[in-house]
Amino acid sequence: MTRIGCTGKILPIMLAAILVSGLLSPIASITTAQIQRDINLTIMLEKVRSAVVLIVTIVKAAIIWEDFIPQLREVGLDPVVEVSATGFGSGFFVSSDGYIITNGHVINDFQSELDKVRPLLLNFIEKYLEARIKRTGQQPSQEEVRQLFMDIIRAYLTNKLKIQDYTVDVRVGAGRVVSGFANIGKFYTARIAYSSPFEKEDLALLKIEIKNAPSIRVAQENIARVGERVWALGYPGVVTFHQLLSEETLLEPTITEGTVSGYRTKTAGVSVLQSDVTVTHGNSGGPVVNSNGIVVAVTSFGSADPSESGREVPGFNFFVPASYVYDIIRRFSVNNVESETIKFYEEGLRLFYQKQYRAAIERFQIVKNLYPGFPFIDDYITDAQKAILRGEEAPQFPIDTTMIAIIAVGAAAGGGAGYMFLRRRKEVVGRTKEQQGQWQYGQQWGYQQPQQPQQQPSPAQTPWQSPGPQQPPRLPPGYKFCINCGKIIPEDSAKCPYCNADQQ
């Protein structure tokens, strides 16, 4: 064999090896892996964000302070003063049928009776001073306001001031809701199923009437470890009430990141998780999740400067560990699973980031059908439609680098191996989920009538052929396939909302 002859056979193999090494180089692999990690993190946070809700608590009562009645009459107020206070916090769905976890203090649950009524006493002072300014035109001094506050606290503690008709009204802003407290009447009314005060576990379980809510899972034990990355989600007041933000932004949860510092113990003997993740007023009751999107804690309280300033000390925040949360879920037999709505949303997100936009839109539409108020879903549908119009949609089954590499090697060896790989690859595409071992996100949702089972020939007689069509996708509860176009539609639909075909 001549040297030229050796080169003639080796050169294609060398070129194939160079091609393979270029495609599968460490730099390319690391970049691809990093991109995938970033996408996975984005999808995880989007899923959790959809489960976060805004909690609004309205406390009302009537105050009778007999010793102060003359002053009330002087400014034109009745002896019985109607007072109210509104607070807000965060929460999250733990079941698809409307169970929500938040803090006890978010719904005004304190062991201290004074802490419960303090906002109402402040509202009493506010009403009195507003009426006095309107009557006399004179502004009170800071010392006068401070003295009035001390007097009303003393009157309450000595039973000279009575509070009657005390009520707590809890509202939940879930899904795509109209921003602003002027629209609070459109929020869901919540029933308080359970509550523990701030001084203890500081947890509450609420219930609203809803179906197919986007619920997330809570860890059954305290699985968060020191140094682990965690993310807190909620509605911090500095964002929610910022006058410069648009109305749409106001009801979007904020996401912050930090690390677990350790576990501490409150004076009541209750364990708390400490972290430097940034939270503030309004975050209370929101979830803290790990990289898998599992709730490992619930935001509870921060640290304040012990001096008279009382300013918040950043980086020293405390959270209710998951074990306390799951104990409540277990006691009340709450079905804490990742809801079907969330699962379809994740499928849509993965298809979206794979640039399978038409398939993604179908999943997003299923999510809207299941839960019409699902937040952020319209934005993704719009973005996907724009991407399709720009011609950015990827092929349904893109060829990955591993496949290209094997084809290249096959071509160098004479083409036979590459041909066999493509043919086997084509066969795999037609297999069912059970045959492939995992669901392929690139698959479409259009219904195909499954073939009737056929008698299988013996191995010696088995011909080389592609298997039959895929089985139809799983249906969410309360839905069916359109008999004309095959899309998933509500079970009680007389006409298909997509093709307008009668379903009789």
Short mmCIF file of C-alpha atoms in Angstrom, two decimals:
data_model
loop_
_atom_site.label_atom_id
_atom_site.label_comp_id
_atom_site.label_asym_id
_atom_site.label_seq_id
_atom_site.Cartn_x
_atom_site.Cartn_y
_atom_site.Cartn_z
CA MET A 1 0.00 0.00 0.00
CA THR A 2 1.45 3.35 -1.07
CA ARG A 3 1.60 6.39 1.18
CA ILE A 4 -0.80 8.19 -1.15
CA GLY A 5 -3.23 5.30 -0.83
CA CYS A 6 -3.14 5.49 2.96
CA THR A 7 -3.79 9.19 2.84
CA GLY A 8 -6.71 8.67 0.52
CA LYS A 9 -8.51 6.46 3.05
CA ILE A 10 -7.45 8.28 6.20
CA LEU A 11 -8.22 11.84 5.08
CA PRO A 12 -12.05 11.54 5.17
CA ILE A 13 -11.82 9.99 8.63
CA MET A 14 -9.52 12.78 9.82
CA LEU A 15 -11.90 15.42 8.46
CA ALA A 16 -14.82 13.71 10.17
CA ALA A 17 -12.88 13.62 13.44
CA ILE A 18 -12.12 17.34 13.14
CA LEU A 19 -15.80 18.02 12.46
CA VAL A 20 -16.89 15.97 15.45
CA SER A 21 -14.31 17.55 17.76
CA GLY A 22 -15.39 21.01 16.62
CA LEU A 23 -19.05 20.29 17.21
CA LEU A 24 -18.50 18.68 20.57
CA SER A 25 -15.68 20.85 21.88
CA PRO A 26 -15.66 21.65 25.62
CA ILE A 27 -16.26 25.34 24.94
CA ALA A 28 -19.37 24.65 22.87
CA SER A 29 -20.65 22.12 25.39
CA ILE A 30 -20.17 24.47 28.32
CA THR A 31 -21.92 27.29 26.48
CA THR A 32 -24.86 25.08 25.55
CA ALA A 33 -25.10 23.72 29.09
CA GLN A 34 -25.04 27.23 30.54
CA ILE A 35 -27.77 28.39 28.18
CA GLN A 36 -29.89 25.38 29.13
CA ARG A 37 -29.36 26.08 32.84
CA ASP A 38 -30.44 29.67 32.33
CA ILE A 39 -33.55 28.56 30.44
CA ASN A 40 -34.40 26.01 33.14
CA LEU A 41 -34.03 28.69 35.82
CA THR A 42 -36.25 31.08 33.88
CA ILE A 43 -38.93 28.42 33.42
CA MET A 44 -38.79 27.49 37.12
CA LEU A 45 -39.20 31.09 38.25
CA GLU A 46 -42.01 31.72 35.74
CA LYS A 47 -43.89 28.70 37.09
CA VAL A 48 -43.52 29.84 40.70
CA ARG A 49 -44.35 33.44 39.84
CA SER A 50 -47.69 32.38 38.37
CA ALA A 51 -48.69 30.85 41.73
CA VAL A 52 -47.98 33.99 43.78
CA VAL A 53 -50.99 36.09 44.84
CA LEU A 54 -51.55 39.48 46.44
CA ILE A 55 -53.26 39.39 49.85
CA VAL A 56 -55.22 42.46 51.00
CA THR A 57 -56.58 42.56 54.56
CA ILE A 58 -59.23 45.10 55.63
CA VAL A 59 -59.79 45.41 59.38
CA LYS A 60 -62.85 47.33 60.59
CA ALA A 61 -64.31 48.23 63.99
CA ALA A 62 -66.14 50.90 65.98
CA ILE A 63 -64.32 52.81 68.74
CA ILE A 64 -66.04 54.32 71.78
CA TRP A 65 -63.85 56.50 74.00
CA GLU A 66 -66.17 58.15 76.49
CA ASP A 67 -63.56 60.47 78.01
CA PHE A 68 -62.83 61.84 74.54
CA ILE A 69 -66.43 62.43 73.42
CA PRO A 70 -66.32 66.22 74.11
CA GLN A 71 -63.30 66.63 71.80
CA LEU A 72 -65.06 64.59 69.13
CA ARG A 73 -68.15 66.76 69.29
CA GLU A 74 -66.05 69.91 69.00
CA VAL A 75 -64.81 68.82 65.57
CA GLY A 76 -68.16 67.45 64.41
CA LEU A 77 -67.56 63.70 64.91
CA ASP A 78 -70.01 61.22 66.41
CA PRO A 79 -69.28 59.58 69.79
CA VAL A 80 -68.92 56.24 67.98
CA VAL A 81 -66.13 56.45 65.41
CA GLU A 82 -66.04 53.93 62.56
CA VAL A 83 -62.41 53.01 61.87
CA SER A 84 -60.62 50.77 59.38
CA ALA A 85 -57.13 49.81 58.31
CA THR A 86 -55.87 48.13 55.15
CA GLY A 87 -52.72 46.06 54.94
CA PHE A 88 -51.27 43.86 52.26
CA GLY A 89 -48.88 40.98 51.79
CA SER A 90 -48.19 38.01 49.58
CA GLY A 91 -49.25 34.37 49.38
CA PHE A 92 -49.20 31.41 47.00
CA PHE A 93 -51.46 28.60 45.81
CA VAL A 94 -50.76 25.19 47.33
CA SER A 95 -53.68 23.41 45.64
CA SER A 96 -55.55 23.78 42.37
CA ASP A 97 -58.88 24.21 44.19
CA GLY A 98 -57.89 27.46 45.86
CA TYR A 99 -55.97 26.84 49.08
CA ILE A 100 -53.40 29.57 49.74
CA ILE A 101 -50.56 29.89 52.25
CA THR A 102 -49.61 33.27 53.72
CA ASN A 103 -48.47 34.71 57.06
CA GLY A 104 -50.63 35.01 60.15
CA HIS A 105 -49.65 38.64 60.56
CA VAL A 106 -50.69 39.40 56.97
CA ILE A 107 -54.29 38.73 58.04
CA ASN A 108 -53.70 40.67 61.29
CA ASP A 109 -53.20 37.68 63.61
CA PHE A 110 -51.14 38.61 66.69
CA GLN A 111 -51.08 37.20 70.19
CA SER A 112 -50.95 40.75 71.50
CA GLU A 113 -54.40 42.33 71.41
CA LEU A 114 -52.75 45.75 71.27
CA ASP A 115 -50.90 44.79 68.08
CA LYS A 116 -54.21 43.66 66.55
CA VAL A 117 -55.95 46.98 67.19
CA ARG A 118 -52.98 49.35 66.82
CA PRO A 119 -53.81 50.19 63.15
CA LEU A 120 -57.39 50.98 64.20
CA LEU A 121 -56.24 53.29 66.99
CA LEU A 122 -54.01 55.10 64.52
CA ASN A 123 -56.95 55.50 62.15
CA PHE A 124 -58.99 56.99 65.03
CA ILE A 125 -56.27 59.60 65.61
CA GLU A 126 -56.05 60.30 61.88
CA LYS A 127 -59.80 60.87 61.58
CA TYR A 128 -59.89 63.14 64.62
CA LEU A 129 -56.95 65.28 63.47
CA GLU A 130 -58.32 65.58 59.92
CA ALA A 131 -61.66 66.78 61.30
CA ARG A 132 -59.92 69.24 63.64
CA ILE A 133 -57.74 70.68 60.87
CA LYS A 134 -60.81 71.09 58.70
CA ARG A 135 -62.67 72.84 61.54
CA THR A 136 -59.88 75.06 62.92
CA GLY A 137 -57.32 75.21 60.12
CA GLN A 138 -54.53 74.55 62.65
CA GLN A 139 -51.90 71.86 62.15
CA PRO A 140 -51.02 69.80 65.25
CA SER A 141 -47.41 69.69 66.46
CA GLN A 142 -45.43 66.45 66.48
CA GLU A 143 -45.46 66.50 70.29
CA GLU A 144 -49.24 66.86 70.31
CA VAL A 145 -49.63 63.90 67.97
CA ARG A 146 -47.24 61.81 70.08
CA GLN A 147 -49.14 62.67 73.27
CA LEU A 148 -52.48 61.84 71.69
CA PHE A 149 -51.13 58.46 70.61
CA MET A 150 -49.89 57.74 74.16
CA ASP A 151 -53.28 58.76 75.58
CA ILE A 152 -55.25 56.47 73.29
CA ILE A 153 -52.94 53.52 74.01
CA ARG A 154 -53.34 54.13 77.75
CA ALA A 155 -57.12 54.37 77.40
CA TYR A 156 -57.23 51.04 75.55
CA LEU A 157 -55.01 49.25 78.08
CA THR A 158 -57.13 50.55 81.01
CA ASN A 159 -60.42 49.57 79.30
CA LYS A 160 -61.57 53.19 79.04
CA LEU A 161 -61.66 52.82 75.28
CA LYS A 162 -63.88 50.11 73.80
CA ILE A 163 -63.59 48.44 70.41
CA GLN A 164 -66.75 46.88 69.01
CA ASP A 165 -67.78 45.02 65.84
CA TYR A 166 -64.21 44.00 65.01
CA THR A 167 -64.03 42.26 61.59
CA VAL A 168 -61.29 41.03 59.27
CA ASP A 169 -61.98 40.88 55.53
CA VAL A 170 -59.34 39.11 53.43
CA ARG A 171 -59.20 39.56 49.66
CA VAL A 172 -56.96 37.80 47.14
CA GLY A 173 -55.71 39.22 43.87
CA ALA A 174 -54.99 36.20 41.68
CA GLY A 175 -54.24 35.90 38.01
CA ARG A 176 -54.50 38.89 35.69
CA VAL A 177 -56.40 41.40 37.84
CA VAL A 178 -57.01 45.12 37.49
CA SER A 179 -54.41 46.97 39.53
CA GLY A 180 -55.14 49.49 42.26
CA PHE A 181 -57.02 49.26 45.50
CA ALA A 182 -59.98 51.07 43.92
CA ASN A 183 -60.66 47.73 42.21
CA ILE A 184 -60.39 45.64 45.36
CA GLY A 185 -64.02 44.59 45.00
CA LYS A 186 -62.95 42.47 42.02
CA PHE A 187 -60.59 40.42 44.18
CA TYR A 188 -61.57 36.99 45.50
CA THR A 189 -63.05 36.89 49.00
CA ALA A 190 -61.01 34.47 51.12
CA ARG A 191 -62.10 32.27 53.99
CA ILE A 192 -59.58 31.87 56.81
CA ALA A 193 -59.26 28.10 57.28
CA TYR A 194 -56.42 28.33 59.82
CA SER A 195 -54.15 30.93 61.34
CA SER A 196 -51.29 31.03 63.83
CA PRO A 197 -50.13 34.40 65.24
CA PHE A 198 -46.97 36.24 64.32
CA GLU A 199 -45.35 35.39 67.64
CA LYS A 200 -45.64 31.64 66.88
CA GLU A 201 -45.49 29.94 63.47
CA ASP A 202 -46.90 33.02 61.71
CA LEU A 203 -48.82 31.04 59.09
CA ALA A 204 -52.32 31.16 57.67
CA LEU A 205 -54.26 28.90 55.31
CA LEU A 206 -56.82 30.67 53.15
CA LYS A 207 -59.45 29.28 50.77
CA ILE A 208 -60.99 30.93 47.74
CA GLU A 209 -63.51 29.49 45.29
CA ILE A 210 -61.54 28.79 42.14
CA LYS A 211 -60.68 25.92 39.80
CA ASN A 212 -57.41 24.90 38.14
CA ALA A 213 -55.32 27.42 40.05
CA PRO A 214 -51.54 27.26 39.37
CA SER A 215 -50.37 25.54 42.54
CA ILE A 216 -46.77 24.71 43.52
CA ARG A 217 -45.32 22.07 45.83
CA VAL A 218 -44.07 22.56 49.38
CA ALA A 219 -41.17 20.52 50.77
CA GLN A 220 -42.30 18.06 53.43
CA GLU A 221 -39.14 18.62 55.47
CA ASN A 222 -36.59 21.39 56.00
CA ILE A 223 -34.45 20.58 52.98
CA ALA A 224 -32.79 24.01 52.55
CA ARG A 225 -29.10 23.84 53.44
CA VAL A 226 -26.59 26.49 54.45
CA GLY A 227 -25.08 28.16 51.38
CA GLU A 228 -27.88 27.02 49.06
CA ARG A 229 -29.27 29.53 46.56
CA VAL A 230 -32.91 30.46 47.10
CA TRP A 231 -35.38 32.87 45.51
CA ALA A 232 -38.07 34.90 47.27
CA LEU A 233 -41.19 36.05 45.42
CA GLY A 234 -43.82 38.54 46.50
CA TYR A 235 -45.23 42.04 46.32
CA PRO A 236 -42.87 44.37 48.20
CA GLY A 237 -44.46 47.69 49.12
CA VAL A 238 -41.65 49.76 47.64
CA VAL A 239 -42.58 48.33 44.23
CA THR A 240 -46.33 47.89 44.62
CA PHE A 241 -46.99 51.49 45.59
CA HIS A 242 -44.30 53.19 43.52
CA GLN A 243 -46.08 55.99 41.72
CA LEU A 244 -43.84 55.81 38.67
CA LEU A 245 -44.69 52.20 37.80
CA SER A 246 -47.46 51.32 35.39
CA GLU A 247 -50.66 49.70 36.57
CA GLU A 248 -49.76 46.43 34.86
CA THR A 249 -46.45 46.30 36.71
CA LEU A 250 -48.06 46.83 40.07
CA LEU A 251 -49.47 43.32 40.27
CA GLU A 252 -46.41 41.45 39.02
CA PRO A 253 -44.45 39.70 41.78
CA THR A 254 -40.86 40.71 42.37
CA ILE A 255 -38.12 38.04 42.42
CA THR A 256 -34.99 38.36 44.56
CA GLU A 257 -32.13 35.93 45.11
CA GLY A 258 -29.95 35.07 48.10
CA THR A 259 -28.37 32.24 50.08
CA VAL A 260 -29.41 30.33 53.17
CA SER A 261 -27.47 31.42 56.25
CA GLY A 262 -28.83 28.89 58.74
CA TYR A 263 -31.65 28.15 61.15
CA ARG A 264 -32.48 30.16 64.28
CA THR A 265 -35.08 29.93 67.06
CA LYS A 266 -37.69 32.57 67.99
CA THR A 267 -38.48 33.33 71.63
CA ALA A 268 -41.59 31.14 71.36
CA GLY A 269 -39.37 28.16 70.52
CA VAL A 270 -40.28 28.15 66.83
CA SER A 271 -37.51 27.56 64.28
CA VAL A 272 -36.91 30.11 61.52
CA LEU A 273 -34.69 30.05 58.46
CA GLN A 274 -32.26 32.95 58.03
CA SER A 275 -31.17 34.25 54.63
CA ASP A 276 -29.72 37.34 53.00
CA VAL A 277 -32.30 37.27 50.21
CA THR A 278 -33.75 40.78 49.92
CA VAL A 279 -37.32 41.15 51.20
CA THR A 280 -39.29 44.01 52.73
CA HIS A 281 -42.83 45.03 53.72
CA GLY A 282 -45.31 43.33 51.41
CA ASN A 283 -43.12 40.29 50.77
CA SER A 284 -44.58 38.70 53.91
CA GLY A 285 -46.33 35.42 53.14
CA GLY A 286 -44.61 34.91 49.80
CA PRO A 287 -42.78 31.68 48.89
CA VAL A 288 -39.05 31.05 49.05
CA VAL A 289 -38.05 28.32 46.58
CA ASN A 290 -34.95 26.31 45.73
CA SER A 291 -33.54 25.67 42.26
CA ASN A 292 -36.16 22.96 41.67
CA GLY A 293 -39.04 25.34 42.32
CA ILE A 294 -39.96 23.63 45.60
CA VAL A 295 -41.11 25.90 48.44
CA VAL A 296 -38.54 25.65 51.25
CA ALA A 297 -39.80 28.56 53.37
CA VAL A 298 -42.28 31.44 53.67
CA THR A 299 -41.18 35.06 54.16
CA SER A 300 -41.96 36.25 57.70
CA PHE A 301 -39.93 39.17 59.12
CA GLY A 302 -36.74 41.18 58.84
CA SER A 303 -34.37 42.93 61.22
CA ALA A 304 -34.57 46.51 62.48
CA ASP A 305 -31.97 48.86 63.91
CA PRO A 306 -32.29 48.62 67.74
CA SER A 307 -31.69 52.37 67.99
CA GLU A 308 -34.55 54.85 67.87
CA SER A 309 -34.38 55.02 64.09
CA GLY A 310 -35.93 51.55 63.74
CA ARG A 311 -34.70 51.34 60.16
CA GLU A 312 -34.52 47.97 58.44
CA VAL A 313 -31.19 46.16 58.48
CA PRO A 314 -30.73 44.49 55.07
CA GLY A 315 -29.37 40.97 54.75
CA PHE A 316 -30.80 39.62 58.01
CA ASN A 317 -34.23 38.27 57.11
CA PHE A 318 -36.18 35.35 58.52
CA PHE A 319 -38.56 32.82 57.04
CA VAL A 320 -40.93 30.10 58.24
CA PRO A 321 -39.37 26.71 57.33
CA ALA A 322 -41.25 24.34 55.03
CA SER A 323 -41.89 21.71 57.72
CA TYR A 324 -44.36 24.02 59.52
CA VAL A 325 -46.11 24.82 56.25
CA TYR A 326 -46.46 21.20 55.23
CA ASP A 327 -47.80 20.29 58.67
CA ILE A 328 -50.75 22.62 58.07
CA ILE A 329 -51.24 21.24 54.56
CA ARG A 330 -51.31 17.70 55.96
CA ARG A 331 -53.66 18.52 58.84
CA PHE A 332 -56.23 20.06 56.52
CA SER A 333 -55.88 17.34 53.84
CA VAL A 334 -54.88 19.85 51.18
CA ASN A 335 -53.93 18.16 47.90
CA ASN A 336 -50.53 19.81 47.51
CA VAL A 337 -49.35 18.87 44.03
CA GLU A 338 -48.13 20.79 41.03
CA SER A 339 -51.38 21.53 39.21
CA GLU A 340 -52.20 20.51 35.64
CA THR A 341 -52.30 24.19 34.75
CA ILE A 342 -48.68 24.61 35.84
CA LYS A 343 -47.63 21.48 33.93
CA PHE A 344 -49.17 22.70 30.67
CA TYR A 345 -47.58 26.09 31.29
CA GLU A 346 -44.16 24.47 31.66
CA GLU A 347 -44.65 22.51 28.45
CA GLY A 348 -45.55 25.73 26.66
CA LEU A 349 -42.53 27.54 28.08
CA ARG A 350 -40.14 24.80 26.99
CA LEU A 351 -41.59 24.79 23.50
CA PHE A 352 -41.37 28.58 23.44
CA TYR A 353 -37.68 28.58 24.31
CA GLN A 354 -37.09 25.82 21.75
CA LYS A 355 -38.72 28.17 19.20
CA GLN A 356 -41.56 25.70 18.63
CA TYR A 357 -43.96 28.62 18.69
CA ARG A 358 -47.10 27.06 17.20
CA ALA A 359 -46.98 24.15 19.62
CA ALA A 360 -46.25 26.57 22.47
CA ILE A 361 -49.31 28.66 21.61
CA GLU A 362 -51.50 25.55 21.75
CA ARG A 363 -50.24 24.75 25.27
CA PHE A 364 -50.70 28.36 26.36
CA GLN A 365 -54.24 28.31 25.02
CA ILE A 366 -54.97 25.19 27.08
CA VAL A 367 -53.69 27.07 30.13
CA LYS A 368 -56.04 29.97 29.36
CA ASN A 369 -58.96 27.59 28.97
CA LEU A 370 -58.17 25.94 32.30
CA TYR A 371 -57.54 29.20 34.15
CA PRO A 372 -58.70 32.28 32.20
CA GLY A 373 -56.95 34.73 34.52
CA PHE A 374 -53.55 33.07 34.24
CA PRO A 375 -50.95 35.84 34.54
CA PHE A 376 -48.39 36.59 31.82
CA ILE A 377 -49.83 34.02 29.40
CA ASP A 378 -51.08 36.60 26.89
CA ASP A 379 -47.61 38.14 26.71
CA TYR A 380 -46.09 34.79 25.72
CA ILE A 381 -48.78 34.15 23.12
CA THR A 382 -48.20 37.58 21.60
CA ASP A 383 -44.43 37.10 21.55
CA ALA A 384 -44.81 33.67 19.94
CA GLN A 385 -47.13 35.03 17.24
CA LYS A 386 -44.68 37.83 16.45
CA ALA A 387 -41.81 35.34 16.22
CA ILE A 388 -43.81 33.21 13.75
CA LEU A 389 -44.48 36.26 11.58
CA ARG A 390 -40.77 37.07 11.61
CA GLY A 391 -40.01 33.54 10.41
CA GLU A 392 -38.11 32.59 13.55
CA GLU A 393 -39.83 29.27 14.25
CA ALA A 394 -37.44 26.32 14.37
CA PRO A 395 -38.12 22.97 12.66
CA GLN A 396 -40.35 20.70 14.69
CA PHE A 397 -37.57 18.18 15.23
CA PRO A 398 -34.25 20.06 15.07
CA ILE A 399 -31.13 17.97 14.48
CA ASP A 400 -28.87 18.18 17.51
CA THR A 401 -25.06 18.24 17.47
CA THR A 402 -24.79 14.61 18.50
CA MET A 403 -26.84 13.55 15.48
CA ILE A 404 -24.70 15.68 13.13
CA ALA A 405 -21.54 14.18 14.57
CA ILE A 406 -22.72 10.62 14.03
CA ILE A 407 -23.82 11.45 10.49
CA ALA A 408 -20.36 12.91 9.81
CA VAL A 409 -18.64 9.78 11.06
CA GLY A 410 -21.00 7.66 9.01
CA ALA A 411 -20.24 9.69 5.88
CA ALA A 412 -16.52 9.20 6.42
CA ALA A 413 -17.01 5.46 6.69
CA GLY A 414 -18.90 5.28 3.41
CA GLY A 415 -22.34 6.64 4.23
CA GLY A 416 -24.00 3.42 5.39
CA ALA A 417 -23.98 4.19 9.11
CA GLY A 418 -25.34 7.66 8.53
CA TYR A 419 -28.17 6.30 6.42
CA MET A 420 -29.09 3.72 9.03
CA PHE A 421 -29.04 6.34 11.78
CA LEU A 422 -31.37 8.66 9.89
CA ARG A 423 -33.75 5.84 9.16
CA ARG A 424 -33.82 4.72 12.78
CA ARG A 425 -34.21 8.33 13.90
CA LYS A 426 -37.20 8.66 11.61
CA GLU A 427 -38.67 5.55 13.14
CA VAL A 428 -38.27 6.90 16.68
CA VAL A 429 -40.17 10.08 15.81
CA GLY A 430 -43.31 8.07 15.21
CA ARG A 431 -43.22 6.21 18.49
CA THR A 432 -45.51 6.79 21.42
CA LYS A 433 -44.42 8.34 24.71
CA GLU A 434 -44.16 4.90 26.30
CA GLN A 435 -41.97 3.61 23.43
CA GLN A 436 -39.60 6.55 23.52
CA GLY A 437 -39.32 6.65 27.32
CA GLN A 438 -40.05 10.39 27.57
CA TRP A 439 -42.38 13.02 26.18
CA GLN A 440 -40.95 15.03 23.30
CA TYR A 441 -41.81 18.70 23.72
CA GLY A 442 -41.63 19.27 19.98
CA GLN A 443 -44.68 17.10 19.32
CA GLN A 444 -47.93 18.76 18.25
CA TRP A 445 -51.28 18.50 20.02
CA GLY A 446 -53.45 17.81 16.98
CA TYR A 447 -55.58 14.72 17.50
CA GLN A 448 -54.87 11.63 15.40
CA GLN A 449 -57.16 8.63 15.45
CA PRO A 450 -55.16 5.75 16.95
CA GLN A 451 -54.80 2.67 14.76
CA GLN A 452 -56.53 -0.52 15.69
CA PRO A 453 -54.15 -3.04 17.24
CA GLN A 454 -52.79 -5.51 14.72
CA GLN A 455 -51.45 -8.99 15.18
CA GLN A 456 -47.67 -8.78 15.46
CA PRO A 457 -45.64 -11.08 13.16
CA SER A 458 -42.91 -13.24 14.55
CA PRO A 459 -39.43 -11.68 14.78
CA ALA A 460 -38.27 -13.52 11.69
CA GLN A 461 -41.21 -12.10 9.69
CA THR A 462 -41.11 -8.55 11.08
CA PRO A 463 -40.81 -6.15 8.10
CA TRP A 464 -38.87 -2.87 8.24
CA GLN A 465 -41.60 -0.26 8.68
CA SER A 466 -42.41 2.85 10.64
CA PRO A 467 -44.83 2.37 13.54
CA GLY A 468 -48.32 3.85 13.55
CA PRO A 469 -49.32 7.38 14.56
CA GLN A 470 -48.81 8.69 18.08
CA GLN A 471 -51.48 8.39 20.71
CA PRO A 472 -53.45 11.62 21.39
CA PRO A 473 -52.11 13.80 24.19
CA ARG A 474 -53.53 13.64 27.70
CA LEU A 475 -56.63 15.75 28.22
CA PRO A 476 -57.06 18.10 31.17
CA PRO A 477 -60.22 17.50 33.26
CA GLY A 478 -63.35 18.96 31.66
CA TYR A 479 -61.99 19.06 28.09
CA LYS A 480 -62.40 17.08 24.86
CA PHE A 481 -61.10 17.00 21.28
CA CYS A 482 -62.92 18.87 18.52
CA ILE A 483 -64.38 16.29 16.13
CA ASN A 484 -63.32 18.42 13.16
CA CYS A 485 -59.94 20.10 13.79
CA GLY A 486 -58.81 17.95 16.73
CA LYS A 487 -57.94 20.84 19.05
CA ILE A 488 -58.62 20.64 22.78
CA ILE A 489 -61.80 22.51 23.73
CA PRO A 490 -64.08 22.73 26.82
CA GLU A 491 -66.18 19.60 27.31
CA ASP A 492 -69.50 21.47 27.20
CA SER A 493 -68.73 23.33 23.94
CA ALA A 494 -71.49 23.02 21.34
CA LYS A 495 -69.21 24.64 18.74
CA CYS A 496 -65.45 24.60 18.42
CA PRO A 497 -64.01 28.06 19.23
CA TYR A 498 -61.24 27.42 16.67
CA CYS A 499 -63.00 26.06 13.56
CA ASN A 500 -66.65 26.77 14.54
CA ALA A 501 -67.65 23.16 13.81
CA ASP A 502 -70.73 21.71 15.53
CA GLN A 503 -69.82 19.09 18.10
CA GLN A 504 -73.08 17.11 17.92
#
